[in-house]
Amino acid sequence: MTVSVDIIREAKRYYEEFRGDPPAAEEIVSDEDYAYVEYYRPMPVTFGFEIEQPDRKICQILRLTYEWHYDGSGPYETATPPGTYPGRKIKEFIDTCKRNPSCTWEWVSEMPHPRMEGRIVGCGSHIHFRPREDVEYIRREYLEAWTTAHNTLVECVPLVLPMFAWGRDGVFTFRREALYWARLVTRRLSPASMRRFLEPSYTGHPYESVALNKKTWEKPLTLELRLNETHPAIAYELAIILNRIIRKCFERGFVSPKMRDRLDTISKIEAAVRDSIEYEQNLYSMLEQVGPIRFIRGREIPGLDDEYENYLKLFDDILINYGHPYPPMARVCRLFLHRGEPWKNPHAVWNTFAPFGEFRWDQPEIPSM
Amino acid sequence: MSVRLSEEERLERLREIREAYRTYPVIPYFKDEDELRWSLQHGNVDFIISSEDYTARTRGGIGFWRRTRPWGNASVGYIIRAPTIEHALGCVGRIVEMEKPRLIYFRVTTLDMPHPRVSYVDEAMRELDEIERELSLGNYIRRELHDC
């Protein structure tokens, strides 16, 4: 069964503000949606997700269907195995939750530390990327591919922060200790230093927003995005946007984006996030004050301008140019384009994979179909 | 093979190196003693531990330690010298218990650690020196040092 041509045309018209490439085969979340594919370029990275929530939120069916464990950080967690079809894995997880009564829950971004009174630990959907060795052009330049993917994430993660946050205590902001457990990094790597982390003798998992993660010697190295505290449905779209940026950076000859005055810009972004957390201020309002943001000529985010008046103008342009006009991506991009707040949509986030025409955000002001 | 940088990018890179060298190195973090033991047994001398979530199982341990510069985003740093890795792990456990909750940078050497011994901080600093030297001479940088 496929989606009809009329529905595709209508979806495309309805979400026409998004100009990104149409979905690739690997971004399709179910066989029914296969007709949306108009374009094929292999994804440059494999994906894995770690889903973390407080133990009491996880229903019995979910405990039996997925393998859950504690890794010492606090929340109960499960991992989707790494693969090139992240949408299918996330949809399968969400469908399992929706099929069974009382298996969906109100997502939370933090919980009390299990051993230390007064401390808070984060919950979320950490994303793991790994450049694909099975794609010929990536395998040929594997070291450059790792370095470019790392540097692209270091540069772009601070520019799409609203997609990482969930909200708490009635405010759209990050969890209280977000920057302690996942500080924003400014360091960019060279192939010479990346080689060191690809060696078998490296293990470790830095508490950084973009972390070279290899927890044990048996596990493969991944680029872990640790700041992510949001629902898997949003984490999935974020992963696709970052994947698309990485692909375009690979295609222009392994050249990652690079901001001008980047230390200063990242430090202003970090200060805005810190203030938003500390004073419980809306994250969008705080980030809007950061700017201008400029890129070194030739090292812009592919397809975007080299200068933006402020953070939100750049954020919107990323959504418009990397979001494609089909659900579920277009829905999630539209939520952020209209300054929606994930925590205000606790029911809708479980439905973003619904067919076109059968979806609404809980915030009525966000256009949705 | 070298890469030619624009003057703007050259100056940006030099500034970055000078301003952010303390937070520059990627230093492995551990929360489990077995993971840390494995890393030490492979000659990796430095690491960071969050005292909140590290589980120390080895108790006691002979060795001496002193304070050193905290690298990365650690707020305190220690150098430990011990006869064996097991003794060093005991010392790490004692320091973690003694310290307030925070990130602690360690640099450990023991007699039974294999060679070559590698410090993530030393390697990163060596590379930054090389980059700085090349960029001080002009706009070309070796491809393997370029942040592609």
Short mmCIF file of C-alpha atoms in Angstrom, two decimals:
data_model
loop_
_atom_site.label_atom_id
_atom_site.label_comp_id
_atom_site.label_asym_id
_atom_site.label_seq_id
_atom_site.Cartn_x
_atom_site.Cartn_y
_atom_site.Cartn_z
CA MET A 1 0.00 0.00 0.00
CA THR A 2 1.32 3.46 -0.81
CA VAL A 3 0.21 7.00 -0.17
CA SER A 4 -1.78 8.37 -3.11
CA VAL A 5 -0.35 10.97 -5.49
CA ASP A 6 -3.05 13.45 -4.43
CA ILE A 7 -2.04 13.24 -0.80
CA ILE A 8 1.60 13.73 -1.67
CA ARG A 9 0.74 16.77 -3.78
CA GLU A 10 -1.41 18.20 -0.99
CA ALA A 11 1.27 17.56 1.65
CA LYS A 12 3.84 19.26 -0.55
CA ARG A 13 1.58 22.29 -1.02
CA TYR A 14 0.68 22.49 2.67
CA TYR A 15 4.31 22.40 3.78
CA GLU A 16 5.66 24.45 0.90
CA GLU A 17 7.87 26.67 3.09
CA PHE A 18 10.31 23.78 3.46
CA ARG A 19 12.75 23.62 0.59
CA GLY A 20 15.05 20.76 1.59
CA ASP A 21 15.65 17.74 -0.62
CA PRO A 22 12.75 15.34 -0.67
CA PRO A 23 13.21 12.32 1.56
CA ALA A 24 15.70 9.62 0.64
CA ALA A 25 14.75 5.95 0.85
CA GLU A 26 16.52 5.63 4.18
CA GLU A 27 14.47 8.44 5.73
CA ILE A 28 11.15 6.76 5.00
CA VAL A 29 9.53 5.51 8.17
CA SER A 30 7.11 2.89 6.84
CA ASP A 31 6.36 1.00 3.63
CA GLU A 32 3.11 2.94 3.25
CA ASP A 33 5.08 6.15 2.86
CA TYR A 34 7.38 4.88 0.14
CA ALA A 35 5.73 7.09 -2.47
CA TYR A 36 7.22 10.17 -0.82
CA VAL A 37 10.67 9.14 -2.06
CA GLU A 38 11.71 11.20 -5.03
CA TYR A 39 15.38 11.30 -4.40
CA TYR A 40 18.13 8.99 -3.37
CA ARG A 41 21.48 9.77 -1.88
CA PRO A 42 22.91 7.40 0.70
CA MET A 43 22.93 8.65 4.26
CA PRO A 44 26.52 9.31 5.32
CA VAL A 45 26.12 8.06 8.88
CA THR A 46 24.47 5.25 10.78
CA PHE A 47 22.23 6.16 13.69
CA GLY A 48 21.54 4.78 17.13
CA PHE A 49 19.34 6.23 19.86
CA GLU A 50 19.49 5.81 23.62
CA ILE A 51 16.10 6.46 25.19
CA GLU A 52 16.25 7.39 28.88
CA GLN A 53 13.33 8.00 31.27
CA PRO A 54 12.55 7.41 34.95
CA ASP A 55 11.91 3.73 35.71
CA ARG A 56 8.33 4.32 36.90
CA LYS A 57 7.29 5.68 33.48
CA ILE A 58 8.07 2.47 31.59
CA CYS A 59 5.14 0.06 31.22
CA GLN A 60 5.40 -3.70 31.48
CA ILE A 61 4.95 -4.36 27.74
CA LEU A 62 7.75 -1.95 26.89
CA ARG A 63 10.01 -3.61 29.46
CA LEU A 64 9.39 -6.97 27.81
CA THR A 65 9.70 -5.73 24.23
CA TYR A 66 12.95 -3.80 24.65
CA GLU A 67 16.03 -4.45 26.71
CA TRP A 68 16.30 -1.87 29.49
CA HIS A 69 19.18 -1.26 31.87
CA TYR A 70 20.78 1.24 34.24
CA ASP A 71 24.20 2.50 33.22
CA GLY A 72 24.94 4.35 36.43
CA SER A 73 23.73 7.76 35.24
CA GLY A 74 20.29 7.57 36.87
CA PRO A 75 17.45 6.95 34.42
CA TYR A 76 16.30 3.62 33.04
CA GLU A 77 17.39 3.30 29.44
CA THR A 78 17.10 1.31 26.25
CA ALA A 79 18.95 1.60 22.96
CA THR A 80 17.76 1.17 19.40
CA PRO A 81 20.43 -0.77 17.53
CA PRO A 82 22.55 1.26 15.10
CA GLY A 83 21.32 1.29 11.53
CA THR A 84 20.67 3.34 8.43
CA TYR A 85 16.87 3.45 8.83
CA PRO A 86 16.43 5.46 12.03
CA GLY A 87 12.83 6.44 11.26
CA ARG A 88 11.71 2.85 11.14
CA LYS A 89 13.32 2.07 14.50
CA ILE A 90 11.83 5.11 16.20
CA LYS A 91 8.41 4.56 14.61
CA GLU A 92 8.47 0.94 15.77
CA PHE A 93 9.25 2.09 19.33
CA ILE A 94 6.50 4.72 19.30
CA ASP A 95 3.99 2.32 17.70
CA THR A 96 4.70 -0.22 20.45
CA CYS A 97 3.96 2.45 23.04
CA LYS A 98 0.76 3.56 21.29
CA ARG A 99 -0.58 0.05 20.66
CA ASN A 100 -0.64 -0.76 24.34
CA PRO A 101 -2.85 1.05 26.85
CA SER A 102 -0.97 3.16 29.40
CA CYS A 103 2.32 2.76 27.55
CA THR A 104 2.67 6.36 26.44
CA TRP A 105 3.59 8.86 29.11
CA GLU A 106 4.31 12.55 29.68
CA TRP A 107 7.92 12.90 28.68
CA VAL A 108 10.33 14.41 31.24
CA SER A 109 13.77 15.90 30.75
CA GLU A 110 15.17 15.39 34.25
CA MET A 111 14.77 13.45 37.47
CA PRO A 112 16.31 13.49 40.96
CA HIS A 113 19.78 11.93 41.21
CA PRO A 114 19.33 8.41 42.58
CA ARG A 115 22.22 8.68 45.05
CA MET A 116 22.82 12.36 45.73
CA GLU A 117 20.17 14.40 47.44
CA GLY A 118 19.43 17.73 45.80
CA ARG A 119 21.12 16.85 42.52
CA ILE A 120 19.35 16.38 39.20
CA VAL A 121 20.17 14.04 36.34
CA GLY A 122 18.98 14.32 32.77
CA CYS A 123 16.73 12.04 30.75
CA GLY A 124 16.45 12.14 26.99
CA SER A 125 17.13 10.57 23.65
CA HIS A 126 20.86 10.67 23.02
CA ILE A 127 21.78 10.27 19.36
CA HIS A 128 24.80 8.28 18.18
CA PHE A 129 26.28 8.81 14.70
CA ARG A 130 28.96 6.85 12.95
CA PRO A 131 30.22 7.55 9.39
CA ARG A 132 29.33 4.65 7.10
CA GLU A 133 32.13 2.41 5.94
CA ASP A 134 29.89 0.67 3.42
CA VAL A 135 29.53 3.79 1.25
CA GLU A 136 32.40 3.87 -1.22
CA TYR A 137 33.19 7.62 -1.26
CA ILE A 138 33.18 7.72 2.55
CA ARG A 139 35.34 4.62 2.95
CA ARG A 140 37.98 6.14 0.64
CA GLU A 141 38.36 9.18 2.92
CA TYR A 142 37.37 7.59 6.19
CA LEU A 143 39.58 9.69 8.46
CA GLU A 144 38.45 12.93 6.80
CA ALA A 145 34.85 11.72 7.02
CA TRP A 146 35.10 11.23 10.80
CA THR A 147 36.85 14.56 11.24
CA THR A 148 34.36 16.45 9.08
CA ALA A 149 31.37 14.79 10.76
CA HIS A 150 32.77 15.67 14.21
CA ASN A 151 33.56 19.27 13.28
CA THR A 152 30.19 19.73 11.55
CA LEU A 153 28.42 18.61 14.71
CA VAL A 154 30.59 20.79 16.95
CA GLU A 155 29.65 23.78 14.81
CA CYS A 156 25.98 22.99 14.10
CA VAL A 157 24.74 21.54 17.40
CA PRO A 158 24.89 24.96 19.12
CA LEU A 159 22.85 26.39 16.23
CA VAL A 160 19.83 24.09 16.59
CA LEU A 161 19.54 24.00 20.38
CA PRO A 162 15.75 24.48 20.59
CA MET A 163 15.39 21.04 19.02
CA PHE A 164 17.40 19.50 21.87
CA ALA A 165 15.34 20.99 24.69
CA TRP A 166 12.04 19.73 26.13
CA GLY A 167 11.00 22.25 28.81
CA ARG A 168 10.22 22.06 32.52
CA ASP A 169 8.28 23.87 35.26
CA GLY A 170 6.13 25.66 32.71
CA VAL A 171 9.05 27.13 30.77
CA PHE A 172 10.71 26.13 27.51
CA THR A 173 14.27 25.64 28.67
CA PHE A 174 16.83 22.91 29.25
CA ARG A 175 17.08 20.64 32.28
CA ARG A 176 18.83 22.26 35.22
CA GLU A 177 22.22 20.55 34.90
CA ALA A 178 22.32 20.27 31.11
CA LEU A 179 25.57 22.13 30.66
CA TYR A 180 27.31 20.21 33.44
CA TRP A 181 26.59 16.80 31.89
CA ALA A 182 26.92 17.97 28.28
CA ARG A 183 28.93 21.17 27.99
CA LEU A 184 29.07 22.88 24.61
CA VAL A 185 32.41 22.19 22.99
CA THR A 186 34.40 24.59 20.85
CA ARG A 187 37.26 22.30 19.94
CA ARG A 188 37.54 21.19 16.34
CA LEU A 189 39.68 18.21 15.45
CA SER A 190 42.18 17.52 12.70
CA PRO A 191 42.55 14.14 10.97
CA ALA A 192 45.80 13.64 12.95
CA SER A 193 43.99 13.89 16.28
CA MET A 194 40.94 11.96 15.07
CA ARG A 195 43.24 9.04 14.21
CA ARG A 196 44.03 8.74 17.93
CA PHE A 197 40.36 8.18 18.79
CA LEU A 198 39.84 5.62 16.06
CA GLU A 199 42.60 3.46 17.55
CA PRO A 200 41.43 0.39 19.49
CA SER A 201 43.11 1.62 22.69
CA TYR A 202 40.67 4.54 23.09
CA THR A 203 37.71 4.14 25.41
CA GLY A 204 35.75 6.84 27.21
CA HIS A 205 32.70 9.02 27.07
CA PRO A 206 33.35 12.71 27.65
CA TYR A 207 30.54 14.75 29.22
CA GLU A 208 30.31 17.01 26.22
CA SER A 209 27.51 17.96 23.84
CA VAL A 210 29.38 16.22 20.99
CA ALA A 211 31.30 13.34 22.54
CA LEU A 212 33.67 10.76 21.10
CA ASN A 213 31.94 7.87 22.77
CA LYS A 214 33.30 4.37 23.14
CA LYS A 215 32.11 3.08 26.42
CA THR A 216 33.83 -0.28 26.38
CA TRP A 217 36.50 -1.80 24.20
CA GLU A 218 33.96 -4.10 22.49
CA LYS A 219 31.76 -1.22 21.32
CA PRO A 220 32.39 0.86 18.20
CA LEU A 221 33.30 4.53 18.45
CA THR A 222 30.36 6.89 17.92
CA LEU A 223 29.76 10.63 17.89
CA GLU A 224 27.25 11.01 20.69
CA LEU A 225 24.96 14.03 21.06
CA ARG A 226 24.50 14.11 24.82
CA LEU A 227 22.59 17.33 25.20
CA ASN A 228 19.42 15.85 23.77
CA GLU A 229 16.68 15.65 26.39
CA THR A 230 13.69 15.62 24.10
CA HIS A 231 11.19 13.02 22.90
CA PRO A 232 12.42 10.43 20.35
CA ALA A 233 10.02 11.77 17.67
CA ILE A 234 11.83 15.14 17.77
CA ALA A 235 15.25 13.57 18.25
CA TYR A 236 14.67 11.62 15.05
CA GLU A 237 14.02 14.76 12.99
CA LEU A 238 16.98 16.48 14.56
CA ALA A 239 19.15 13.50 13.61
CA ILE A 240 17.89 13.69 10.01
CA ILE A 241 18.62 17.42 9.75
CA LEU A 242 22.15 16.93 11.07
CA ASN A 243 22.64 13.93 8.81
CA ARG A 244 21.62 16.01 5.80
CA ILE A 245 24.04 18.80 6.73
CA ILE A 246 26.84 16.25 7.18
CA ARG A 247 26.05 14.69 3.79
CA LYS A 248 26.29 18.06 2.03
CA CYS A 249 29.58 18.80 3.83
CA PHE A 250 30.93 15.43 2.65
CA GLU A 251 29.73 16.11 -0.89
CA ARG A 252 31.51 19.45 -1.12
CA GLY A 253 34.81 17.70 -0.42
CA PHE A 254 34.74 17.03 3.34
CA VAL A 255 34.54 20.67 4.39
CA SER A 256 32.71 21.34 7.65
CA PRO A 257 31.04 24.68 8.42
CA LYS A 258 33.03 27.17 10.48
CA MET A 259 31.84 30.38 12.12
CA ARG A 260 33.80 33.60 12.31
CA ASP A 261 34.60 34.63 15.89
CA ARG A 262 33.39 31.19 16.80
CA LEU A 263 34.70 31.11 20.38
CA ASP A 264 32.89 34.31 21.10
CA THR A 265 29.68 33.21 19.36
CA ILE A 266 29.56 29.81 21.06
CA SER A 267 30.26 31.42 24.40
CA LYS A 268 27.34 33.86 23.86
CA ILE A 269 25.08 30.95 22.94
CA GLU A 270 26.21 29.10 26.06
CA ALA A 271 25.53 32.18 28.19
CA ALA A 272 22.03 32.47 26.70
CA VAL A 273 21.31 28.82 27.53
CA ARG A 274 22.76 29.23 31.03
CA ASP A 275 20.58 32.30 31.68
CA SER A 276 17.53 30.52 30.29
CA ILE A 277 18.13 27.62 32.69
CA GLU A 278 19.02 29.72 35.71
CA TYR A 279 16.34 32.39 35.41
CA GLU A 280 13.75 30.08 33.83
CA GLN A 281 13.42 32.24 30.74
CA ASN A 282 12.09 31.12 27.38
CA LEU A 283 14.93 29.61 25.37
CA TYR A 284 13.85 31.23 22.09
CA SER A 285 13.86 34.71 23.66
CA MET A 286 17.31 34.24 25.13
CA LEU A 287 18.80 32.84 21.92
CA GLU A 288 17.27 35.59 19.80
CA GLN A 289 19.62 38.02 21.50
CA VAL A 290 22.68 36.23 20.12
CA GLY A 291 23.93 37.71 16.88
CA PRO A 292 25.08 38.49 14.34
CA ILE A 293 26.33 35.04 13.38
CA ARG A 294 28.79 34.91 10.50
CA PHE A 295 30.61 32.12 8.72
CA ILE A 296 34.03 32.06 7.13
CA ARG A 297 33.60 32.39 3.38
CA GLY A 298 33.49 28.97 1.78
CA ARG A 299 32.71 27.36 5.13
CA GLU A 300 29.05 28.26 5.45
CA ILE A 301 26.48 25.59 6.24
CA PRO A 302 25.96 24.22 2.71
CA GLY A 303 23.24 26.11 0.87
CA LEU A 304 22.87 28.82 3.53
CA ASP A 305 24.04 32.43 3.75
CA ASP A 306 27.32 33.50 5.31
CA GLU A 307 25.74 36.00 7.71
CA TYR A 308 22.60 36.14 9.87
CA GLU A 309 21.29 38.98 11.95
CA ASN A 310 20.54 36.76 14.91
CA TYR A 311 20.38 33.17 16.12
CA LEU A 312 16.72 32.55 15.32
CA LYS A 313 17.06 33.79 11.72
CA LEU A 314 19.78 31.20 11.19
CA PHE A 315 17.83 28.50 13.02
CA ASP A 316 14.79 29.12 10.81
CA ASP A 317 16.89 29.00 7.65
CA ILE A 318 18.33 25.63 8.72
CA LEU A 319 14.78 24.29 9.22
CA ILE A 320 13.57 25.69 5.89
CA ASN A 321 16.52 24.46 3.86
CA TYR A 322 16.98 21.09 5.49
CA GLY A 323 13.38 20.19 6.35
CA HIS A 324 11.52 18.49 3.53
CA PRO A 325 7.84 19.16 2.84
CA TYR A 326 6.48 15.83 4.05
CA PRO A 327 5.44 14.42 7.40
CA PRO A 328 6.77 13.66 9.93
CA MET A 329 9.74 15.98 9.32
CA ALA A 330 7.70 18.94 8.10
CA ARG A 331 5.47 18.75 11.21
CA VAL A 332 8.38 18.87 13.62
CA CYS A 333 10.15 21.62 11.66
CA ARG A 334 6.92 23.63 11.64
CA LEU A 335 6.59 23.28 15.41
CA PHE A 336 9.94 25.03 15.84
CA LEU A 337 9.41 27.49 13.01
CA HIS A 338 6.28 28.70 14.85
CA ARG A 339 8.15 28.77 18.18
CA GLY A 340 6.25 25.81 19.53
CA GLU A 341 7.37 24.28 22.80
CA PRO A 342 7.69 20.49 22.96
CA TRP A 343 6.58 20.26 26.63
CA LYS A 344 3.28 21.91 25.65
CA ASN A 345 2.63 19.06 23.20
CA PRO A 346 2.86 15.98 25.42
CA HIS A 347 0.24 14.01 23.46
CA ALA A 348 1.05 15.17 19.94
CA VAL A 349 4.71 14.11 20.12
CA TRP A 350 3.52 10.49 20.19
CA ASN A 351 1.61 11.02 16.93
CA THR A 352 4.05 12.75 14.58
CA PHE A 353 4.28 9.60 12.45
CA ALA A 354 0.51 9.57 11.75
CA PRO A 355 -0.49 9.76 8.05
CA PHE A 356 -0.82 13.19 6.42
CA GLY A 357 -4.10 14.85 7.38
CA GLU A 358 -4.47 12.98 10.69
CA PHE A 359 -2.29 15.00 13.00
CA ARG A 360 -2.59 18.01 15.30
CA TRP A 361 -0.15 19.67 17.68
CA ASP A 362 -1.54 20.18 21.19
CA GLN A 363 -0.69 23.87 20.88
CA PRO A 364 -3.61 25.01 18.69
CA GLU A 365 -1.70 27.96 17.21
CA ILE A 366 0.77 25.66 15.43
CA PRO A 367 -0.57 24.80 11.95
CA SER A 368 -0.71 21.04 11.63
CA MET A 369 -2.08 18.28 9.43
CA MET B 1 49.85 17.80 1.03
CA SER B 2 48.96 21.22 2.42
CA VAL B 3 45.78 23.25 2.53
CA ARG B 4 45.77 27.00 1.91
CA LEU B 5 43.77 28.98 4.45
CA SER B 6 42.42 32.48 3.99
CA GLU B 7 44.03 35.10 6.20
CA GLU B 8 40.78 35.34 8.15
CA GLU B 9 40.71 31.62 8.83
CA ARG B 10 44.41 31.54 9.75
CA LEU B 11 43.97 34.27 12.35
CA GLU B 12 40.79 32.66 13.66
CA ARG B 13 42.58 29.32 14.15
CA LEU B 14 45.54 30.95 15.92
CA ARG B 15 43.25 32.87 18.23
CA GLU B 16 41.31 29.74 19.03
CA ILE B 17 44.46 27.85 19.96
CA ARG B 18 45.69 30.62 22.22
CA GLU B 19 42.39 31.23 23.95
CA ALA B 20 40.98 27.75 24.33
CA TYR B 21 43.97 25.51 24.92
CA ARG B 22 42.88 24.40 28.41
CA THR B 23 39.54 23.06 27.21
CA TYR B 24 40.89 21.84 23.89
CA PRO B 25 42.00 18.24 24.58
CA VAL B 26 39.47 15.45 24.25
CA ILE B 27 39.99 13.55 27.51
CA PRO B 28 38.17 10.27 28.15
CA TYR B 29 35.69 10.19 31.05
CA PHE B 30 34.97 7.05 33.03
CA LYS B 31 32.26 6.06 35.43
CA ASP B 32 33.20 2.45 35.89
CA GLU B 33 36.38 1.08 37.42
CA ASP B 34 36.65 -1.79 34.93
CA GLU B 35 36.53 0.63 32.00
CA LEU B 36 39.24 2.70 33.64
CA ARG B 37 41.42 -0.35 34.41
CA TRP B 38 41.24 -1.40 30.74
CA SER B 39 42.28 2.06 29.61
CA LEU B 40 45.24 2.17 32.02
CA GLN B 41 46.29 -1.31 30.93
CA HIS B 42 46.54 0.07 27.39
CA GLY B 43 48.91 2.84 28.38
CA ASN B 44 46.47 5.76 28.56
CA VAL B 45 47.65 7.92 31.43
CA ASP B 46 45.05 10.68 31.76
CA PHE B 47 41.29 10.77 32.19
CA ILE B 48 38.43 12.59 33.94
CA ILE B 49 36.04 11.19 36.51
CA SER B 50 32.81 12.66 37.75
CA SER B 51 32.82 11.94 41.46
CA GLU B 52 28.99 11.74 41.38
CA ASP B 53 28.75 8.67 39.24
CA TYR B 54 32.07 6.84 39.54
CA THR B 55 31.85 3.50 41.28
CA ALA B 56 35.11 2.61 43.03
CA ARG B 57 35.50 -1.01 44.06
CA THR B 58 39.23 -1.20 44.77
CA ARG B 59 39.96 0.05 48.28
CA GLY B 60 43.22 1.17 49.83
CA GLY B 61 46.24 1.24 47.56
CA ILE B 62 49.77 2.51 48.03
CA GLY B 63 50.84 5.56 46.12
CA PHE B 64 51.27 9.26 46.38
CA TRP B 65 49.47 12.07 44.71
CA ARG B 66 49.65 15.79 44.31
CA ARG B 67 47.52 18.49 42.78
CA THR B 68 48.01 19.47 39.15
CA ARG B 69 46.31 21.71 36.58
CA PRO B 70 42.79 20.53 35.80
CA TRP B 71 42.35 20.04 32.05
CA GLY B 72 39.20 19.95 29.98
CA ASN B 73 36.23 21.00 32.06
CA ALA B 74 37.53 19.42 35.26
CA SER B 75 37.64 21.69 38.27
CA VAL B 76 40.49 19.94 40.07
CA GLY B 77 43.41 17.80 38.93
CA TYR B 78 45.68 15.14 40.49
CA ILE B 79 48.87 13.33 39.50
CA ILE B 80 49.11 9.84 40.99
CA ARG B 81 52.21 7.67 41.13
CA ALA B 82 51.72 4.10 42.30
CA PRO B 83 53.55 0.77 41.98
CA THR B 84 50.73 -0.98 40.12
CA ILE B 85 47.52 -0.18 38.30
CA GLU B 86 45.53 -1.81 41.13
CA HIS B 87 47.20 0.46 43.70
CA ALA B 88 46.50 3.46 41.46
CA LEU B 89 42.83 2.50 41.23
CA GLY B 90 42.74 2.41 45.03
CA CYS B 91 44.20 5.93 45.15
CA VAL B 92 41.65 7.14 42.57
CA GLY B 93 38.86 5.72 44.75
CA ARG B 94 40.20 7.54 47.83
CA ILE B 95 40.47 10.86 46.03
CA VAL B 96 36.96 10.51 44.61
CA GLU B 97 35.59 9.86 48.11
CA MET B 98 37.53 12.78 49.52
CA GLU B 99 36.52 15.31 46.85
CA LYS B 100 33.23 17.17 46.66
CA PRO B 101 30.98 16.26 43.74
CA ARG B 102 32.75 17.54 40.69
CA LEU B 103 34.82 16.60 37.67
CA ILE B 104 38.36 15.50 38.52
CA TYR B 105 41.24 15.26 36.08
CA PHE B 106 43.78 12.48 36.77
CA ARG B 107 47.18 11.69 35.37
CA VAL B 108 48.45 8.30 36.50
CA THR B 109 51.74 6.48 36.13
CA THR B 110 52.53 3.06 37.50
CA LEU B 111 55.39 0.64 37.01
CA ASP B 112 53.23 -1.99 35.30
CA MET B 113 51.65 0.29 32.69
CA PRO B 114 52.69 -0.75 29.20
CA HIS B 115 54.65 1.45 26.79
CA PRO B 116 54.09 3.58 24.85
CA ARG B 117 52.27 5.58 27.50
CA VAL B 118 50.00 8.16 25.99
CA SER B 119 48.64 11.33 27.53
CA TYR B 120 45.67 12.81 25.67
CA VAL B 121 46.59 16.25 26.97
CA ASP B 122 50.26 15.98 25.89
CA GLU B 123 49.31 14.76 22.43
CA ALA B 124 46.77 17.54 21.96
CA MET B 125 49.28 20.17 23.14
CA ARG B 126 51.95 18.81 20.81
CA GLU B 127 49.53 19.06 17.91
CA LEU B 128 48.51 22.60 18.87
CA ASP B 129 52.20 23.61 18.93
CA GLU B 130 52.64 22.18 15.44
CA ILE B 131 49.57 23.98 14.14
CA GLU B 132 50.68 27.24 15.72
CA ARG B 133 54.16 26.88 14.25
CA GLU B 134 52.84 26.21 10.75
CA LEU B 135 50.30 29.01 10.84
CA SER B 136 52.81 31.51 12.22
CA LEU B 137 54.88 30.95 9.10
CA GLY B 138 52.10 31.53 6.58
CA ASN B 139 48.76 30.47 5.22
CA TYR B 140 49.52 26.83 4.50
CA ILE B 141 48.83 23.97 6.86
CA ARG B 142 49.42 20.26 6.38
CA ARG B 143 46.21 18.48 5.43
CA GLU B 144 46.41 16.17 8.45
CA LEU B 145 46.45 19.17 10.80
CA HIS B 146 43.64 21.03 9.05
CA ASP B 147 40.25 21.06 10.82
CA CYS B 148 38.40 19.86 7.74
#
